[in-house]
Amino acid sequence: MISEKYRILPGPEGFVPVTAALMGVVLPDEGGAFVEGGIIPENDALGMIAEKLASAKRPAVCPGPLLMWQWNGGAGPKAAAVRELAAACGAKIYPMPDYRAKSPRINPEIEISVNHPNITIQHNGIDVCVFVGVHSHYANFALRMIRAGTGCYTICLSDYAASDEAMISLRDVDAAKIGAITAKVKSISKGGV
Amino acid sequence: MSKNIITPTKEFEDVLTPGYKDLVANGPYNRSAPGTVDDLGSFREITEPHPHCAGCGVSLGIRLGLASLPSPENTIIIGTPGCAYFALTQSALCYSCTAFGNQNSVATGLKRMLKIRHPGKVKDVLVMVGDGGVADIGLDYTLHSWFRGENIATVMLDNEVYGNTGGQESGMTVEGKVLNMAPTGKKFPKIPVFEMAKVAGCAYAVRTTVASPKKFGTAVRRAVLIAREVGPTYVQVYTPCPTNLKFSPGKTLEAAKDVEKTYYQYEEYMTEEASAYLSRIGELKEAK
């Protein structure tokens, strides 16, 4: 049954959660952001992301291929901004350089795989994770898997239209928006919420 | 693809895992000289244990084929379900897996799209699939891609059986062969795909085995080069399956050498146009 009240909350929701889209969740237009299944102004969401990251016990940043490789001129500045954000909130970085199945398996201490991201989340006790630079179709897949099997709070900083499987997701994210989150994290760390 | 796509951003270079650092430094795309079977490379995907059964001929065929690509960074491998699918994890190259059998149709579309998207640049499309994909389920698509003269290279890794589904006979199984799922033996002869390739429009076709790695490597290399400019090409390599053909995993090369004496003798077919092209680009001097 499609419900307008369906919320995207930390799991574990179960083995195979229904996709957010199937539950009637829609993505925001420009200027909006996606928070737990609803849409709010982007500036408010920036603050919420900063609060989540600043208050996390074990935050993690998971950069995808769009940030790991110099595929275009924008990758470098954005990567630098993400690195600064990770440093500001004390997040460990778990790279996701591509989406191949790893043979025989990944090392969850140092990397995350789109095919079973819950292993890294659970192994390291990550309570807040940020997906950034991950192609949308893979991000949705992995974020839903995290929602299914863990209690991790997921944040997705999307290049394009945001991700409806993350608990908070921004759209049209560039280095400036990431810098704004970093500034808010630093502000919270100094003076409290 | 641009080599930038395999150059890490300096901001995240330090967090790249050792496997990726090795791939960037020693992977198939950063070689100064074109690959040959004399130098398989040292990156993880090539050197680590493969995901196939012990002694798998298909796995060896994949390695030798991948090591022989003239321009790996500009190559898309097209696979289809079956044992040969594991070229995905062994390649570290662009790889697309199709529905079973329609690999040459997908390859056709990709090649045409790449010509439009990257005019003036070399983009190779190599189909690397098993005998079920080429000779049974995908025979019509394969033949039609040859009839149409598509610029794609097709490599059949012929293990003469459906290996990962329990051992059913394929069209390439030899007549009379008894398999797990063919207890009374196969009732008709091996499909002559190699001969069909010659009459269906392939500019280049080779039949060989993994027991002759240099011949196979040269064949793959030439097949990809000729497919760029002249027309469709086909390489059929015998990759025996210890699990289903019931021989010791240590005797794979022996099994391949045995059939070289009978029905899998090396044969290279080349049209005059293909031969002239290879001469023009200085590739024919390796011919024996």
XYZ file of C-alpha atoms in Angstrom:
481
model
C 0.000 0.000 0.000
C 1.360 3.409 -0.887
C 1.517 5.652 2.151
C 2.242 9.353 2.160
C 3.464 9.003 5.723
C 6.201 6.530 4.983
C 9.426 7.746 6.596
C 13.005 6.896 5.820
C 14.426 6.168 9.251
C 17.408 4.274 10.613
C 16.864 0.521 10.535
C 17.190 -2.297 10.760
C 13.991 -2.287 8.778
C 14.196 -5.885 7.692
C 15.740 -8.101 5.109
C 14.322 -6.416 2.022
C 12.708 -3.043 2.726
C 10.316 -1.687 0.166
C 11.894 1.013 -1.946
C 11.116 4.526 -0.816
C 9.826 5.412 -4.277
C 7.325 2.569 -4.152
C 6.032 3.936 -0.855
C 5.158 7.232 -2.469
C 8.239 9.158 -1.381
C 9.215 11.842 -3.877
C 12.409 13.805 -4.379
C 12.697 17.575 -3.864
C 12.849 20.224 -6.553
C 15.681 22.741 -6.673
C 16.138 24.526 -3.368
C 14.622 21.679 -1.412
C 16.211 18.828 0.479
C 15.071 15.367 1.405
C 14.802 14.560 5.112
C 13.455 11.231 6.358
C 10.949 11.011 3.542
C 9.787 14.615 3.587
C 10.953 17.763 1.851
C 12.351 20.802 3.656
C 14.287 23.930 2.569
C 17.878 23.168 1.701
C 19.392 25.553 4.254
C 17.585 23.765 7.087
C 18.884 20.438 5.843
C 22.466 21.744 5.808
C 22.134 22.459 9.523
C 20.597 19.057 10.213
C 23.448 17.300 8.442
C 25.972 19.309 10.443
C 24.208 18.421 13.693
C 24.119 14.728 12.854
C 27.788 14.678 11.952
C 28.919 16.781 14.904
C 27.036 14.600 17.358
C 27.972 11.244 15.849
C 30.122 8.833 17.826
C 31.627 7.153 14.799
C 30.906 9.156 11.674
C 32.098 7.898 8.327
C 32.487 9.429 4.893
C 32.181 7.074 1.937
C 33.454 8.748 -1.243
C 32.479 7.022 -4.483
C 34.142 6.831 -7.875
C 33.004 10.312 -8.894
C 35.306 11.713 -6.196
C 38.004 9.055 -6.084
C 39.107 9.554 -9.691
C 39.946 12.624 -11.743
C 37.207 11.964 -14.247
C 36.509 15.659 -14.670
C 37.776 19.012 -13.469
C 35.222 19.278 -10.687
C 36.302 16.121 -8.890
C 39.398 17.642 -7.272
C 37.812 20.701 -5.585
C 34.866 18.648 -4.422
C 37.157 15.953 -3.062
C 39.077 18.616 -1.155
C 35.837 19.939 0.323
C 34.772 16.446 1.385
C 38.166 15.835 2.936
C 37.787 19.044 4.933
C 34.315 18.015 6.065
C 35.611 14.626 7.209
C 38.398 16.306 9.167
C 35.983 18.783 10.763
C 33.692 16.104 12.132
C 36.375 13.518 12.827
C 34.956 11.075 10.320
C 36.925 8.133 9.041
C 37.012 7.714 5.276
C 35.972 4.416 3.732
C 36.558 4.618 -0.014
C 34.391 3.019 -2.681
C 36.576 3.349 -5.787
C 34.301 1.261 -8.002
C 31.340 -1.085 -7.851
C 32.897 -4.400 -8.817
C 32.321 -7.441 -6.686
C 35.589 -8.032 -4.857
C 37.156 -11.449 -4.965
C 37.389 -13.009 -2.441
C 36.103 -10.167 -0.200
C 36.654 -6.572 0.893
C 38.551 -5.506 3.984
C 35.868 -3.752 6.073
C 38.539 -2.006 8.145
C 39.545 0.215 5.262
C 36.925 0.149 2.505
C 33.227 -0.150 1.759
C 31.582 -2.080 -1.051
C 28.374 -1.129 -2.747
C 27.430 -4.797 -2.877
C 27.405 -5.307 0.887
C 27.920 -1.942 2.599
C 26.364 -3.191 5.832
C 29.511 -5.245 6.514
C 31.669 -2.128 6.836
C 28.972 -0.264 8.775
C 28.529 -3.079 11.275
C 32.202 -4.000 11.544
C 33.178 -0.455 12.487
C 30.075 0.484 14.467
C 29.426 3.468 12.219
C 26.421 5.456 13.452
C 26.326 8.205 10.798
C 27.609 7.788 7.258
C 27.836 10.178 4.345
C 27.672 8.897 0.774
C 29.153 11.327 -1.692
C 30.323 10.880 -5.274
C 28.412 7.623 -5.661
C 26.324 7.144 -8.795
C 22.636 7.434 -7.917
C 21.519 3.941 -8.878
C 24.291 2.369 -6.797
C 23.819 4.827 -3.920
C 20.135 3.955 -3.693
C 20.888 0.264 -3.708
C 23.572 0.518 -1.009
C 21.667 2.948 1.179
C 18.632 0.693 1.178
C 20.846 -2.207 2.198
C 22.204 -0.151 5.105
C 18.665 0.803 6.086
C 17.684 -2.859 5.924
C 20.377 -4.288 8.120
C 21.814 -1.601 10.381
C 20.803 1.318 12.602
C 23.168 3.703 10.845
C 21.878 7.181 9.969
C 22.550 7.750 6.290
C 23.275 11.027 4.515
C 23.669 11.323 0.757
C 25.202 14.355 -0.918
C 24.044 13.983 -4.486
C 25.363 15.631 -7.634
C 21.952 15.510 -9.209
C 18.478 14.828 -7.844
C 19.152 13.539 -4.283
C 18.603 10.000 -3.052
C 15.287 8.878 -1.630
C 16.871 5.964 0.231
C 19.012 8.195 2.473
C 17.674 9.691 5.668
C 18.930 13.114 4.631
C 19.855 13.937 1.075
C 20.850 17.135 -0.675
C 20.610 17.664 -4.407
C 22.902 19.598 -6.797
C 25.740 19.379 -4.297
C 28.938 21.208 -5.167
C 32.081 22.116 -3.226
C 30.422 25.290 -1.891
C 27.537 23.390 -0.307
C 29.920 20.906 1.268
C 31.940 23.865 2.552
C 28.778 25.301 4.117
C 28.169 22.036 5.989
C 31.779 22.043 7.171
C 31.423 25.587 8.465
C 28.289 24.619 10.397
C 30.019 21.536 11.845
C 32.915 23.694 12.999
C 30.512 26.215 14.480
C 28.641 23.494 16.379
C 31.882 21.976 17.618
C 33.001 25.331 18.980
C 29.853 26.669 20.523
C 27.330 23.863 20.689
C 24.086 23.530 18.781
C 38.164 6.203 -21.775
C 40.457 8.956 -20.619
C 43.302 7.870 -18.391
C 42.107 10.534 -15.968
C 39.360 8.156 -14.994
C 41.982 5.819 -13.548
C 44.034 8.589 -11.972
C 43.096 9.054 -8.312
C 42.275 12.514 -7.035
C 45.173 13.612 -4.868
C 42.797 14.294 -1.974
C 41.887 10.617 -1.721
C 45.059 8.996 -2.991
C 46.137 8.135 0.555
C 42.937 6.240 1.358
C 43.019 4.078 -1.750
C 43.361 0.447 -0.692
C 46.543 -1.433 -1.692
C 44.754 -3.341 -4.434
C 43.756 -0.135 -6.204
C 47.173 1.451 -5.740
C 48.623 -1.608 -7.394
C 46.048 -1.429 -10.159
C 46.874 2.215 -10.824
C 50.614 1.545 -10.843
C 50.727 -1.827 -12.572
C 47.287 -2.272 -14.129
C 46.603 -3.047 -17.750
C 46.057 0.544 -18.847
C 49.355 2.132 -17.941
C 51.661 -0.024 -19.951
C 54.107 1.743 -22.197
C 54.159 -1.178 -24.620
C 51.153 -3.106 -25.910
C 50.309 -6.175 -23.881
C 51.439 -9.644 -24.831
C 51.171 -13.007 -23.161
C 54.884 -12.714 -22.314
C 53.942 -10.122 -19.722
C 50.644 -10.812 -17.991
C 51.191 -7.940 -15.572
C 51.416 -7.971 -11.798
C 48.154 -6.398 -10.698
C 45.855 -8.172 -8.293
C 43.111 -9.116 -10.743
C 45.570 -11.059 -12.875
C 47.734 -12.578 -10.176
C 45.264 -13.467 -7.441
C 43.499 -16.818 -7.424
C 40.714 -16.780 -9.998
C 37.090 -17.450 -9.059
C 36.794 -20.544 -11.267
C 37.307 -24.224 -10.459
C 40.869 -25.480 -9.989
C 42.634 -25.949 -13.301
C 39.983 -24.057 -15.266
C 40.863 -23.566 -18.899
C 38.392 -20.704 -19.247
C 40.188 -18.755 -16.537
C 43.492 -19.211 -18.348
C 41.875 -18.150 -21.609
C 40.527 -14.993 -19.984
C 43.944 -14.074 -18.590
C 45.763 -14.679 -21.844
C 43.120 -12.816 -23.821
C 43.098 -9.808 -21.527
C 46.879 -9.623 -21.520
C 46.878 -9.405 -25.307
C 44.564 -6.438 -25.785
C 46.199 -3.704 -27.859
C 44.500 -0.876 -25.971
C 42.906 -2.090 -22.711
C 41.909 1.376 -21.514
C 39.873 1.815 -24.675
C 38.288 -1.624 -24.638
C 34.862 -2.719 -23.477
C 34.486 -6.424 -22.766
C 31.046 -7.862 -23.395
C 30.200 -10.980 -21.454
C 27.218 -13.223 -20.996
C 26.225 -15.639 -18.220
C 28.364 -18.710 -17.799
C 31.887 -19.506 -16.668
C 33.322 -16.799 -18.937
C 31.317 -14.196 -17.022
C 34.069 -14.121 -14.413
C 36.182 -12.081 -16.808
C 34.413 -9.300 -14.921
C 36.443 -9.835 -11.757
C 39.607 -10.770 -13.639
C 39.672 -7.842 -15.996
C 39.524 -4.512 -14.130
C 38.344 -3.120 -17.458
C 35.043 -1.777 -18.685
C 32.779 -4.809 -18.703
C 29.163 -5.288 -19.619
C 27.250 -8.496 -18.961
C 24.304 -9.082 -21.249
C 21.315 -11.365 -21.103
C 22.352 -14.857 -22.124
C 23.136 -14.992 -25.818
C 22.536 -11.450 -26.995
C 26.126 -10.348 -26.440
C 26.835 -9.610 -30.090
C 23.710 -7.485 -30.351
C 24.721 -5.472 -27.300
C 28.249 -5.212 -28.667
C 26.838 -3.944 -31.954
C 24.920 -1.188 -30.220
C 27.853 -0.215 -28.036
C 30.280 -0.094 -30.933
C 27.947 2.056 -33.009
C 27.297 4.346 -30.070
C 31.007 4.679 -29.311
C 31.701 5.633 -32.938
C 29.167 8.444 -32.640
C 30.158 9.506 -29.148
C 33.917 9.435 -29.739
C 34.498 10.206 -33.420
C 38.091 9.766 -34.498
C 39.039 7.821 -31.358
C 39.744 4.132 -31.081
C 37.217 2.265 -28.957
C 37.407 -1.509 -29.102
C 34.488 -3.776 -28.307
C 35.463 -7.344 -27.525
C 32.917 -10.086 -26.950
C 34.424 -12.730 -24.664
C 31.932 -15.485 -23.923
C 31.586 -19.233 -23.737
C 30.461 -21.790 -26.268
C 26.876 -21.720 -24.988
C 26.690 -17.986 -25.598
C 28.114 -18.121 -29.118
C 27.086 -21.479 -30.534
C 23.760 -22.189 -28.839
C 21.741 -19.454 -27.246
C 23.420 -16.591 -29.071
C 24.155 -18.226 -32.408
C 21.645 -16.203 -34.378
C 22.766 -12.891 -32.873
C 26.403 -13.792 -33.405
C 25.914 -14.805 -37.016
C 23.844 -11.765 -37.806
C 26.487 -9.454 -36.348
C 28.944 -11.089 -38.749
C 26.536 -10.867 -41.687
C 26.103 -7.170 -40.957
C 29.859 -6.679 -40.885
C 29.941 -5.118 -37.437
C 33.328 -3.915 -36.206
C 33.481 -6.182 -33.184
C 35.803 -8.996 -32.162
C 34.277 -12.194 -30.794
C 36.230 -14.659 -28.677
C 34.638 -18.007 -27.871
C 36.112 -19.690 -24.793
C 35.134 -23.201 -25.804
C 34.993 -25.610 -22.870
C 32.564 -27.828 -24.764
C 30.039 -27.937 -21.933
C 27.705 -25.818 -19.803
C 30.185 -25.877 -16.958
C 28.607 -23.980 -14.100
C 25.129 -25.478 -14.350
C 26.103 -29.073 -13.802
C 27.482 -30.244 -17.134
C 24.878 -30.107 -19.895
C 26.008 -30.704 -23.472
C 26.438 -27.659 -25.660
C 26.473 -27.396 -29.414
C 30.269 -27.395 -29.186
C 30.461 -30.669 -27.265
C 31.992 -33.403 -29.387
C 29.686 -36.133 -30.655
C 29.297 -39.064 -28.285
C 30.674 -37.223 -25.255
C 29.070 -38.398 -22.014
C 28.525 -35.645 -19.471
C 26.812 -35.354 -16.107
C 23.648 -34.122 -17.773
C 24.125 -36.005 -21.038
C 24.313 -39.586 -19.734
C 23.757 -41.266 -23.100
C 26.251 -39.096 -24.928
C 25.802 -36.252 -27.361
C 23.888 -37.223 -30.468
C 25.203 -34.796 -33.089
C 28.601 -33.400 -34.083
C 30.294 -30.261 -32.811
C 28.867 -27.175 -34.508
C 31.412 -25.887 -37.044
C 31.319 -22.268 -35.858
C 34.862 -21.629 -37.064
C 33.918 -22.624 -40.609
C 30.688 -20.641 -40.322
C 32.661 -17.539 -39.349
C 34.639 -17.718 -42.555
C 31.561 -17.791 -44.758
C 29.515 -15.398 -42.625
C 31.730 -12.406 -43.283
C 34.469 -12.490 -40.659
C 37.601 -10.795 -41.913
C 39.722 -12.808 -39.533
C 39.188 -16.105 -37.732
C 41.451 -18.292 -35.655
C 41.031 -21.675 -34.033
C 43.514 -22.479 -31.305
C 43.831 -23.740 -27.723
C 45.142 -22.374 -24.426
C 48.059 -24.778 -24.804
C 49.389 -22.355 -27.446
C 49.326 -19.084 -25.495
C 51.366 -17.041 -27.964
C 49.207 -18.074 -30.881
C 46.091 -17.270 -28.903
C 47.496 -13.949 -27.705
C 48.457 -12.933 -31.220
C 45.037 -14.005 -32.450
C 43.207 -11.852 -29.888
C 45.414 -8.895 -30.630
C 44.944 -9.188 -34.375
C 41.236 -9.822 -34.002
C 40.786 -6.581 -32.051
C 42.950 -4.585 -34.476
C 41.232 -5.924 -37.583
C 37.802 -5.381 -36.064
C 38.646 -1.696 -35.701
C 39.049 -1.067 -39.394
C 38.080 -4.033 -41.518
C 35.191 -6.037 -40.118
C 34.055 -8.706 -37.682
C 36.599 -11.150 -36.329
C 36.382 -14.437 -34.474
C 38.756 -16.364 -32.236
C 37.781 -19.814 -31.039
C 39.970 -21.122 -28.249
C 39.699 -24.495 -26.575
C 39.572 -24.036 -22.800
C 39.074 -27.506 -21.322
C 36.981 -27.976 -18.179
C 38.480 -30.410 -15.635
C 35.310 -30.435 -13.545
C 32.957 -31.625 -16.270
C 35.264 -33.282 -18.775
C 36.592 -35.322 -15.843
C 40.334 -34.948 -15.850
C 42.776 -33.857 -13.174
C 43.013 -30.051 -12.719
C 46.751 -30.366 -13.240
C 46.269 -31.735 -16.732
C 44.468 -28.836 -18.391
C 47.279 -27.987 -20.776
C 47.787 -31.652 -21.530
C 44.113 -31.972 -22.433
C 44.389 -28.919 -24.687
C 47.547 -30.249 -26.358
C 45.842 -33.557 -27.040
C 43.057 -31.991 -29.088
C 45.563 -29.875 -31.022
C 46.591 -33.137 -32.642
C 43.077 -33.961 -33.750
C 40.106 -31.634 -34.211
C 41.534 -28.433 -32.687
C 44.517 -27.869 -34.953
C 45.650 -24.275 -35.169
C 44.179 -22.485 -38.145
C 44.259 -18.826 -39.046
C 42.021 -17.350 -41.707
C 42.436 -13.809 -42.924
C 40.914 -11.905 -45.823
C 43.233 -10.029 -48.173
C 41.913 -6.775 -46.845
C 42.676 -7.806 -43.260
C 46.129 -8.981 -44.245
C 46.847 -5.702 -46.029
C 45.662 -3.777 -42.983
C 47.915 -5.716 -40.610
C 50.858 -5.155 -42.962
C 50.098 -1.467 -43.091
C 50.153 -1.093 -39.310
C 53.220 -3.313 -38.921
C 51.478 -6.171 -37.185
C 51.989 -8.887 -39.727
C 55.666 -9.461 -39.055
C 54.786 -11.677 -36.106
C 52.949 -14.050 -38.418
C 54.168 -17.589 -38.594
